[in-house]
XYZ file of C-alpha atoms in Angstrom:
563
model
C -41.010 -2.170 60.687
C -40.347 -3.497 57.324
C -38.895 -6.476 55.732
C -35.850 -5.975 53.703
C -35.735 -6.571 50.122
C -32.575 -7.866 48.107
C -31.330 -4.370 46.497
C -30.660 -5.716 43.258
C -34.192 -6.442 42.551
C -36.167 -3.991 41.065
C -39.764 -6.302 41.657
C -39.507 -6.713 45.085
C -41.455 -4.562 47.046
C -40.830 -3.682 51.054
C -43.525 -5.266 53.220
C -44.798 -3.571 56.319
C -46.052 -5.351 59.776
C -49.518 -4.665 58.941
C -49.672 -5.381 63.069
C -47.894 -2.474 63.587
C -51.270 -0.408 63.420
C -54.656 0.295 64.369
C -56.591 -1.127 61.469
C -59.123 -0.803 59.685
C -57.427 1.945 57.690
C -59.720 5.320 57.775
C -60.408 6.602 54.092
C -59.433 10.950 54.712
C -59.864 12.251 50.663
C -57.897 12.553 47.386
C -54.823 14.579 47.077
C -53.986 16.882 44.295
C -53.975 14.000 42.110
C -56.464 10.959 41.819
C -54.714 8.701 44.750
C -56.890 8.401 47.765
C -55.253 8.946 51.576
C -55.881 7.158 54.749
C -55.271 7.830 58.295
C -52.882 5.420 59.953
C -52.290 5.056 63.551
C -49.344 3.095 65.128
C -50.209 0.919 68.356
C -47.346 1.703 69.687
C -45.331 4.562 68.433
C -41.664 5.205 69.562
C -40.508 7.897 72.366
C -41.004 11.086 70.965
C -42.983 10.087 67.771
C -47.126 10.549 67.459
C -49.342 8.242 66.497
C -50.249 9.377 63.523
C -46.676 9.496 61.839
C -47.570 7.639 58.873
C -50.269 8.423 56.596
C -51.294 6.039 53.933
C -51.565 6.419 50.156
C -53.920 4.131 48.021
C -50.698 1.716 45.970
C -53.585 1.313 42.948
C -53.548 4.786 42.520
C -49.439 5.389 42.576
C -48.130 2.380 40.867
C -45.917 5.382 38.958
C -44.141 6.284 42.267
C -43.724 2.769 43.543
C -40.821 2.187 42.502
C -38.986 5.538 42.825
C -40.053 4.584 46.375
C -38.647 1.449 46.759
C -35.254 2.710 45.114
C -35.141 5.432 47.594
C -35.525 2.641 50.250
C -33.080 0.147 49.298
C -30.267 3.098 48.131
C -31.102 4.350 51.903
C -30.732 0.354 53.689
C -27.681 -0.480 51.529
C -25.537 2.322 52.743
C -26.738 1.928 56.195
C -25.839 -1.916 56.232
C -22.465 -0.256 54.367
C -22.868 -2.424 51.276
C -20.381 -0.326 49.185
C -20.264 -3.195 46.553
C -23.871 -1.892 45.332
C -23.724 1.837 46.825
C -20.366 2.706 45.560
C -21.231 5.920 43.068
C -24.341 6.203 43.913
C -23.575 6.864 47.595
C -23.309 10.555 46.114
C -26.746 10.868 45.306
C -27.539 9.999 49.730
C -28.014 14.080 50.494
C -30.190 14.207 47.491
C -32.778 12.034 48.580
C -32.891 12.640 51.992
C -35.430 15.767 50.886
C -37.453 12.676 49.527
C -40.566 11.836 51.616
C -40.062 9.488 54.186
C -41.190 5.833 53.364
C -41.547 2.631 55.002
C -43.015 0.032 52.690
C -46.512 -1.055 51.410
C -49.176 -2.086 54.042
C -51.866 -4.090 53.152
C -54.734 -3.319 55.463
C -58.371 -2.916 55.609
C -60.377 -0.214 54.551
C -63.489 0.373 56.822
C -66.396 1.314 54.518
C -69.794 2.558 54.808
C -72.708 0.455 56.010
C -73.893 -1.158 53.047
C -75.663 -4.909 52.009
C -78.384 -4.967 54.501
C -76.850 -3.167 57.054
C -73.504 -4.947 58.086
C -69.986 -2.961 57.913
C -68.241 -4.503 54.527
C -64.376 -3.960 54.516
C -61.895 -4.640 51.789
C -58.257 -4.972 51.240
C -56.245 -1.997 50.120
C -52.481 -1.911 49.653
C -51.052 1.437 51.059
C -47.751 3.410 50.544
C -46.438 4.082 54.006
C -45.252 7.634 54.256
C -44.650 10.369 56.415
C -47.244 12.370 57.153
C -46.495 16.204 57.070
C -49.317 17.078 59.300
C -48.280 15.400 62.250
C -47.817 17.117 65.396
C -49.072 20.384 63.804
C -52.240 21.949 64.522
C -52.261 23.785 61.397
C -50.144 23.250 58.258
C -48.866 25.743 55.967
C -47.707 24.530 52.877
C -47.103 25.299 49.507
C -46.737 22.988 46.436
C -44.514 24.198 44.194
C -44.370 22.601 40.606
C -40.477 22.606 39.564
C -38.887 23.201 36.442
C -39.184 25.267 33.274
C -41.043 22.441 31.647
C -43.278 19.765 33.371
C -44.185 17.822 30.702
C -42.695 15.732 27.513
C -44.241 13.754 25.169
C -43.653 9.854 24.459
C -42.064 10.304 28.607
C -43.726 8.038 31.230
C -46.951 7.327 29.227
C -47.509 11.230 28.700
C -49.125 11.519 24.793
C -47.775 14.147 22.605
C -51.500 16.570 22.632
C -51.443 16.582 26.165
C -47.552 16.917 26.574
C -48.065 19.878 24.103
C -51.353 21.349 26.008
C -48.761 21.197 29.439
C -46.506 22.779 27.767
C -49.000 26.133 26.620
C -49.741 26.038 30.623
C -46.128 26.220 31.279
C -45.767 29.244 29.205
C -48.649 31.394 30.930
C -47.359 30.355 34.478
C -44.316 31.168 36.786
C -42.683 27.986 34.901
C -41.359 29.582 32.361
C -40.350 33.215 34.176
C -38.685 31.422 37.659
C -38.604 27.729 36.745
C -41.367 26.719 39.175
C -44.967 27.556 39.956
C -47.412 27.993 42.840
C -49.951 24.573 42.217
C -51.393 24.340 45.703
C -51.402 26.005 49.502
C -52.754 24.786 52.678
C -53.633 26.920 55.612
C -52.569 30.056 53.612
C -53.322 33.436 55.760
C -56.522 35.527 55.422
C -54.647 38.095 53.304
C -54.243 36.058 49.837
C -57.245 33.518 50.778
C -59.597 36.422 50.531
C -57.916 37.491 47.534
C -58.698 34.469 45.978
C -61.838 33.756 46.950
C -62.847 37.347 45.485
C -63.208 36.056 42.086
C -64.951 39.223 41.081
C -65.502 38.980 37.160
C -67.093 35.399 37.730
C -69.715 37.024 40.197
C -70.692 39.640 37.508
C -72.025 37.040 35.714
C -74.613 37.398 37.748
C -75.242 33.706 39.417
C -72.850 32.846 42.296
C -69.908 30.490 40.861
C -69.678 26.930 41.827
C -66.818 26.155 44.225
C -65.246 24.114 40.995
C -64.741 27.081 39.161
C -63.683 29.473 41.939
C -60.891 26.589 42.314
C -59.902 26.875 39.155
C -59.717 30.507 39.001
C -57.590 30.227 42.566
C -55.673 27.708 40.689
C -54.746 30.765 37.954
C -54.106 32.932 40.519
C -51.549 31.072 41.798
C -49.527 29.683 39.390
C -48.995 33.253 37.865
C -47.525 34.279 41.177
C -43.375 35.471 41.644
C -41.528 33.699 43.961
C -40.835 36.365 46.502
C -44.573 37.193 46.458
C -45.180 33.481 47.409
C -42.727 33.229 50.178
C -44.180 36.598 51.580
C -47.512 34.952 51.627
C -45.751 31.622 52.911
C -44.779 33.370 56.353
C -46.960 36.200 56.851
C -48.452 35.738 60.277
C -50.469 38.989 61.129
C -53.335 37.616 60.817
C -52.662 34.351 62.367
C -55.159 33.315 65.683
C -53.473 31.321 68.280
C -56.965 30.515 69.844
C -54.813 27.573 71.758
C -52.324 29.753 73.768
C -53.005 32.751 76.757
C -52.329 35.633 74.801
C -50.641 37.456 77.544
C -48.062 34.674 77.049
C -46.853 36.139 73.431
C -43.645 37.808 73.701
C -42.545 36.633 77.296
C -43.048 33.103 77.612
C -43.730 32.089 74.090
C -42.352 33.390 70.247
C -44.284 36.028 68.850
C -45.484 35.617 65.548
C -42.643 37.549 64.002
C -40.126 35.473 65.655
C -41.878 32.549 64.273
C -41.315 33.959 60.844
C -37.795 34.955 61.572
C -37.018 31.374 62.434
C -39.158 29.609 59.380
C -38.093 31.993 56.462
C -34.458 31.180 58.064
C -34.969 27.510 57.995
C -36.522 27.200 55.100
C -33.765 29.126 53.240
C -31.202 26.902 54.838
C -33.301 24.432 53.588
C -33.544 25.384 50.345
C -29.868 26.145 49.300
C -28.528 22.506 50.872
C -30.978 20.617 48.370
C -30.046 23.196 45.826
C -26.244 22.383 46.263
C -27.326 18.398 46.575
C -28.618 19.118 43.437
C -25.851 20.274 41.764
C -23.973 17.504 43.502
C -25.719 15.074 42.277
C -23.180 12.406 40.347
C -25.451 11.419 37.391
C -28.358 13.800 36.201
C -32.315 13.329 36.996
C -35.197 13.492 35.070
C -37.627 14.125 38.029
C -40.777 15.985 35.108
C -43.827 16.870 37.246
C -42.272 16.743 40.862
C -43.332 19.030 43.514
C -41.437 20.905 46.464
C -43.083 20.775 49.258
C -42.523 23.829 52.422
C -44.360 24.101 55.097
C -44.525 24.261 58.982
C -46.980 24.868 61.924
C -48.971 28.123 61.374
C -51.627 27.424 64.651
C -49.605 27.840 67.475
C -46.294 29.806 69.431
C -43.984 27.704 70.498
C -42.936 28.143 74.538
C -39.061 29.578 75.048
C -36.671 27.268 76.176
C -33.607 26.674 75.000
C -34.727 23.473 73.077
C -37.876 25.298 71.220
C -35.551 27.059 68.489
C -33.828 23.491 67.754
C -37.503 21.988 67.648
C -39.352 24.388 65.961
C -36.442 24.363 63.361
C -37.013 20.180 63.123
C -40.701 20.946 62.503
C -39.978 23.043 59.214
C -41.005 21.021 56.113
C -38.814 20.911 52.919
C -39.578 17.897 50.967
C -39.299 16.335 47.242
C -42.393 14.389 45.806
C -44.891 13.866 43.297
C -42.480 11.058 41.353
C -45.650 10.367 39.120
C -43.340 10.843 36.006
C -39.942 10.502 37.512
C -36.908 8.443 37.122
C -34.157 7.491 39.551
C -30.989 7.441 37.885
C -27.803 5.289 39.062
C -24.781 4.606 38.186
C -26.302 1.255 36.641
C -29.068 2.897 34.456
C -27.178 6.348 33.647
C -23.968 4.528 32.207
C -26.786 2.111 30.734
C -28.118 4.911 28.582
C -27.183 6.000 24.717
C -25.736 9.413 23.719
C -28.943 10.716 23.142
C -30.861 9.709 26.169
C -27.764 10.874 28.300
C -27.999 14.424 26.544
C -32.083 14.398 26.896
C -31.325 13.864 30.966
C -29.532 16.872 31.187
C -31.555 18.752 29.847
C -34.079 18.262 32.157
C -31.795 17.997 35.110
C -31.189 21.540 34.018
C -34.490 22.997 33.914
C -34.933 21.531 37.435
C -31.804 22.655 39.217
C -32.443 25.928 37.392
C -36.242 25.799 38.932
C -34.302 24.959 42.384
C -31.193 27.481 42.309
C -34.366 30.716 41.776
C -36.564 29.004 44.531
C -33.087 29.036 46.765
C -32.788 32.716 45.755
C -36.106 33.947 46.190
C -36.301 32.388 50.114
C -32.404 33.941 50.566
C -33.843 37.707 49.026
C -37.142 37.160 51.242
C -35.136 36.391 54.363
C -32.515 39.126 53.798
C -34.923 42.080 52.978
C -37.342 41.236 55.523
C -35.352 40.034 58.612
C -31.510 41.393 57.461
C -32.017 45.135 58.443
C -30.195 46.242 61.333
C -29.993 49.708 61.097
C -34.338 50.135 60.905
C -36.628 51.304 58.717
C -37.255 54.925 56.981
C -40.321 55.070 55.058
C -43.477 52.868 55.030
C -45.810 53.293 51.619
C -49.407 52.182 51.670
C -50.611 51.820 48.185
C -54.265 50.865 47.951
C -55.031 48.511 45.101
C -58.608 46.977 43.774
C -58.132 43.718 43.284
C -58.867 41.934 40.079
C -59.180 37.900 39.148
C -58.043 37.715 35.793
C -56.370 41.080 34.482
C -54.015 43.596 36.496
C -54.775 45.123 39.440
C -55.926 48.971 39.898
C -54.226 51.438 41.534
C -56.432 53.317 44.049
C -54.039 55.140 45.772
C -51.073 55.921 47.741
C -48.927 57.486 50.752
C -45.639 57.462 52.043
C -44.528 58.329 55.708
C -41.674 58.623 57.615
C -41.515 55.474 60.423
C -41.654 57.058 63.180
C -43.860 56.913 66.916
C -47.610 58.234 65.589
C -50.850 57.455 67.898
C -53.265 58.610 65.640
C -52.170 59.714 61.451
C -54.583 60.083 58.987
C -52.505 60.274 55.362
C -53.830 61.328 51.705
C -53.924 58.827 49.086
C -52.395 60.504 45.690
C -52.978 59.589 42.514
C -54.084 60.366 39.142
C -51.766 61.010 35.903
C -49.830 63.515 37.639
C -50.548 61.670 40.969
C -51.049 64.620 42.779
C -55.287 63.850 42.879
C -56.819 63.725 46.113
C -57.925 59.276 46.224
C -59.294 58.983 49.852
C -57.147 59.080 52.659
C -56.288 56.105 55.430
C -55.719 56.005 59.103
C -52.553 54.408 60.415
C -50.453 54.608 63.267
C -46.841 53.351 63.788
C -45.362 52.356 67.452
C -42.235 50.647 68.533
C -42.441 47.172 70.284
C -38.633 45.880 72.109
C -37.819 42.265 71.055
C -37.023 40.065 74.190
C -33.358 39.951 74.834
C -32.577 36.221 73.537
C -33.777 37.362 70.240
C -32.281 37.379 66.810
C -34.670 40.623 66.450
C -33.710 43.989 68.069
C -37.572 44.441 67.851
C -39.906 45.908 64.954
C -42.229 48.967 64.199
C -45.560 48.006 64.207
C -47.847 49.793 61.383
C -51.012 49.606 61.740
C -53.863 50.293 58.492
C -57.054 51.625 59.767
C -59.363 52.475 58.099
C -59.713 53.894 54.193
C -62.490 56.332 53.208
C -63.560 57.878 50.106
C -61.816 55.568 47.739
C -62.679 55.660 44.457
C -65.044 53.361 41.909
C -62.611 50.988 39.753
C -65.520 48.161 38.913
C -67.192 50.438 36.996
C -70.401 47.162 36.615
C -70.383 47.564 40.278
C -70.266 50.854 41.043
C -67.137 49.974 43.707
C -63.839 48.541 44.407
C -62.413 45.657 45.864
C -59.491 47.152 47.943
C -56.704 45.849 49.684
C -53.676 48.119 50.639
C -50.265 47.413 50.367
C -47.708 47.782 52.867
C -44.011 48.190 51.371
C -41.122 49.436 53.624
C -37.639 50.863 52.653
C -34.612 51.264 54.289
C -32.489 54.186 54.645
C -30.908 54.237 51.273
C -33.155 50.951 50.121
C -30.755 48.769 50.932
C -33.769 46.446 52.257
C -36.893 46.628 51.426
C -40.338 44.288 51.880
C -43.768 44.034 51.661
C -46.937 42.633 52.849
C -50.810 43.301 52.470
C -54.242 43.081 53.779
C -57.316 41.159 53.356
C -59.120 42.151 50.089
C -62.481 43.459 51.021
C -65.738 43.029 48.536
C -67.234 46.205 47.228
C -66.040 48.703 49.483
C -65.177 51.912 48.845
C -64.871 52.908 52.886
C -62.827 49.369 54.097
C -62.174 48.540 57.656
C -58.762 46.932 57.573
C -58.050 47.123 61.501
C -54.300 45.102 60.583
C -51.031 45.482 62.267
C -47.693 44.802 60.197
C -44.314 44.145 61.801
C -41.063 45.906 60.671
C -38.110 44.361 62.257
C -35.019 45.434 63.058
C -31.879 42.611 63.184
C -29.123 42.634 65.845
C -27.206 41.546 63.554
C -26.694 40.561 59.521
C -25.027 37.087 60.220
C -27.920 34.186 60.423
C -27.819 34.480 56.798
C -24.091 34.588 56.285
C -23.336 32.068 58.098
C -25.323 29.560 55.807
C -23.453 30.819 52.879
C -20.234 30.348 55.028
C -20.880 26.551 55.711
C -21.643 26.003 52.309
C -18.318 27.470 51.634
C -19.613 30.159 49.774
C -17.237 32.985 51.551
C -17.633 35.695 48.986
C -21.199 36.082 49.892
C -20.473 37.300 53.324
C -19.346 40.606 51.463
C -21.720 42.915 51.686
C -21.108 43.866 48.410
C -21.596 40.638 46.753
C -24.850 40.220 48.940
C -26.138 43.487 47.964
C -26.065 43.002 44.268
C -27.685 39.057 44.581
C -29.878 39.603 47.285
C -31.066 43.167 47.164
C -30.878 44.194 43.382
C -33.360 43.378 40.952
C -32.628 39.437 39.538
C -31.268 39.632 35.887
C -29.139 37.044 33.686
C -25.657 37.680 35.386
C -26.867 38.084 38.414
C -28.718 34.798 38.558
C -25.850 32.976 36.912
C -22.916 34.281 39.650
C -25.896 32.669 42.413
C -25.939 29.226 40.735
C -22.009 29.002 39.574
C -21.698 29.575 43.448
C -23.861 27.069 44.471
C -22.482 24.330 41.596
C -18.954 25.522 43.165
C -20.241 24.659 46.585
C -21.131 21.343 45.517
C -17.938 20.257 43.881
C -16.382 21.285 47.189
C -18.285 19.537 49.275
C -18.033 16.775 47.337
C -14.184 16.538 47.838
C -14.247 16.894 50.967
């Protein structure tokens, strides 16, 4: 596709056949930055590879990441054509980059434009990163953007002035930077439950005038980058309010996944995912200053995959773990690193800290978020609802709450509790709780499904209003707590009697060892204990705890690494 360049030099750029494509190149929008996209579509696209593959990304617009880019590349086509003579250390740093995007080069193509000078169809030459794009072959991507490390900005780095370095820096503190080491900046095709969350917005709309889709962004935006880590990942794969408007519905269960088997399998890959680039991280031979860079997970939220014994292995393929966002990035080498004084050596790790730190508590919060949800093999005991009224920019309000035995019930009706004592009488909620049998090739014995009616009689919490915003929480616990997860509803507007009509899935495991056995290739033997995996994975995170998960993962990378 492309034409090599000569490794050593760092000008050179890697050419693509612009013939290769269907051109003029279709403008599609700006990302999260300023850099425009355009569709690409290949003439002829390999076996087993779509058309639209590639996506392009306007070069004026990322002159910042070209180069990271073209390092990647040539790293990438030196060790394949086994030139050790300019590999040699930094073949180390391979694993590491394969979570990079993939790239092929710059294009230079054609930009179709609108109809303009009396009428005739004007087009202009646009240079284009060539890069993989994440929505092909899915009908509707789920994503999140996650912002990494516990800073994300320096001043005097990569053209970044000291006022807005320091500004950056205030962000960092009133986000999920500073608590986790990473932070929530953007998600595509997320589920009814938080989008209506977000778009609630209630203290803007008590201004009185409707806000302008700008500012509801920006207080999404908020929102988001407040947000834990486990919350995220339970937003990331909750599916019960996913439509599969493609697919006979009849079909779900027999002949294709059901949505909690899709879950099962992303929240496992994505975990896998997460603790291999963790350990490439900690493997890496010289340390990274990669300020600014994103995460990218994702996969297919619009459709159930058939059963066969190639859909696991597919659907697996299709699950989206990716570096990017090298805006303010370096690539570090053996060349450059040993290159470097004392004190710029010292300033790398620093940041190479922050971000493996960032990376070892995103690792942990997917493992935790796996194991609570999808670990339980000896079912569930109680179910709480908690009813909540939702609020933009302060702490929620309790409403409300009730705790049942899971068990078969057609038709309950429970009374929400509350108050100082919280014995008052809140409203009650209808519910009912039946078992559904997971199909026999499943990693899932099956799951309890709880369904949340209907609340009544709930009481005022926007006092302006004169109502509530409610949304009800659905936590479960284990015999004993040993496991223990949660999901919730849509937030309805100014409702004190809210028609949830939602089903939630409980499952039950076969068996406890998907998630060991990731541990186990990553040599990490201890954490097959269930001891060990019971203090990391189901205890609340503290100092120690945090430290034993990363020393493990740093130890798995040395290992691997000698081997």
């Amino acid at each position: 596709m492309a034409t090599k360049p000569d490794p050593q030099d760092s000008a050179e750029r890697t050419d693509v056949d612009p013939t290769l494509f269907v051109l003029p190149a279709q403008r599609l929008g700006v990302s999260g930055g300023t850099a425009p996209f355009f569709a690409l579509q290949l003439r002829d696209p390999p076996p087993g590879k779509s058309a639209d593959r590639y996506i392009g990304k306007d070069l004026s617009h990322a002159t910042d990441e070209f180069d990271f880019y073209e390092k990647i590349l040539r790293l990438r086509q030196a060790a394949e054509d086994d030139r050790e003579s300019w590999v040699g250390p930094n073949r180390a740093l391979l694993p590491l980059l394969e979570y990079a995007f993939e790239y092929a080069g710059v294009l230079t193509a054609q930009e179709a434009t609108d109809e303009s000078d009396g009428g005739a169809n004007e087009e202009k030459t646009i240079d284009l990163l060539v890069m993989g794009n994440l929505r092909s072959g899915k009908q509707k991507l789920r994503m999140l953007d996650l912002k990494m490390g516990h800073l994300t900005a320096q001043g005097g780095w990569q053209g970044k002035t000291h006022i807005r370095a320091a500004r950056q820096n205030v962000m960092d503190a009133a986000t999920n930077s500073t608590t986790e080491g990473f932070r929530l900046e953007g998600f595509d095709g997320m589920p009814d439950a938080i989008k209506s969350r977000l778009e609630t917005a209630d203290v803007l709309k008590l201004m009185g005038e409707k806000p302008s889709p700008e500012m509801m962004k920006k207080v999404a935006r908020k929102a988001m980058q407040v947000m834990k880590g486990d919350s995220i990942l339970s937003h990331f794969t909750d599916v019960h309010l996913d439509g599969y408007d493609n697919i006979d519905i009849s079909e779900i269960g027999t002949e294709r996944y059901t949505p909690t088997e899709l879950a099962e399998i992303v929240l496992h890959q994505t975990t896998k995912q997460l603790l291999g680039l963790a350990v490439a991280c900690h493997g890496a031979p010289f340390p990274q200053k990669w300020i600014g860079s994103s995460i990218a997970l994702g996969y297919d939220a619009g459709t159930l995959p058939r059963r066969s014994p190639s859909s696991e292995e597919a659907l697996r393929a299709s699950v989206l773990c990716h570096v990017f966002d090298w805006g303010r990035s370096e690539l570090n080498t053996h060349e450059t690193y040993d290159a470097m004084t004392e004190v710029e050596k010292e300033d790398r790790k620093k940041f190479w800290g922050y971000y493996c730190s960032g990376v070892d508590r995103l690792a942990l919060c997917s493992a935790r978020a796996y194991w609570n949800r999808f670990g339980n093999t000896g079912g569930w005991s109680t179910v709480t609802f908690q009813v909540k009224d939702y609020d933009s920019i302060s702490a929620d309000d309790f409403m409300g709450e009730a705790t049942v035995a899971v068990s078969p019930t057609k038709t309950g009706q429970c009374l929400l509790k509350g108050g100082l004592l919280g014995k008052a009488s809140m409203g009650t909620l209808s519910y009912s709780i039946e078992w559904h049998d997971a199909p026999d090739e499943s990693r899932l014995k099956g799951w309890w499904r709880v369904h949340v009616g209907q609340g009544t009689g709930l009481p005022i919490k926007d006092h302006l209003t004169k109502s509530s915003d409610p949304y009800c929480l659905v936590y479960a616990r284990s015999s004993g707590g040993k496991f223990k997860f949660h999901q919730t509803t849509k937030t309805i507007e100014k409702n004190l009697n809210p028609t949830w009509d939602e089903s939630f899935d409980l499952p039950v495991a076969r068996s406890e060892s998907p998630l060991k056995q990731e541990f186990s290739v990553l040599g990490i033997d201890d954490f097959t204990d269930p001891k060990v995996l019971k203090q990391v994975l189901n205890d609340d995170v503290d100092k120690s705890s945090f430290s034993s998960w990363s020393s493990r993962l740093e130890k798995s990378a040395r290992s691997l690494s000698e081997d």
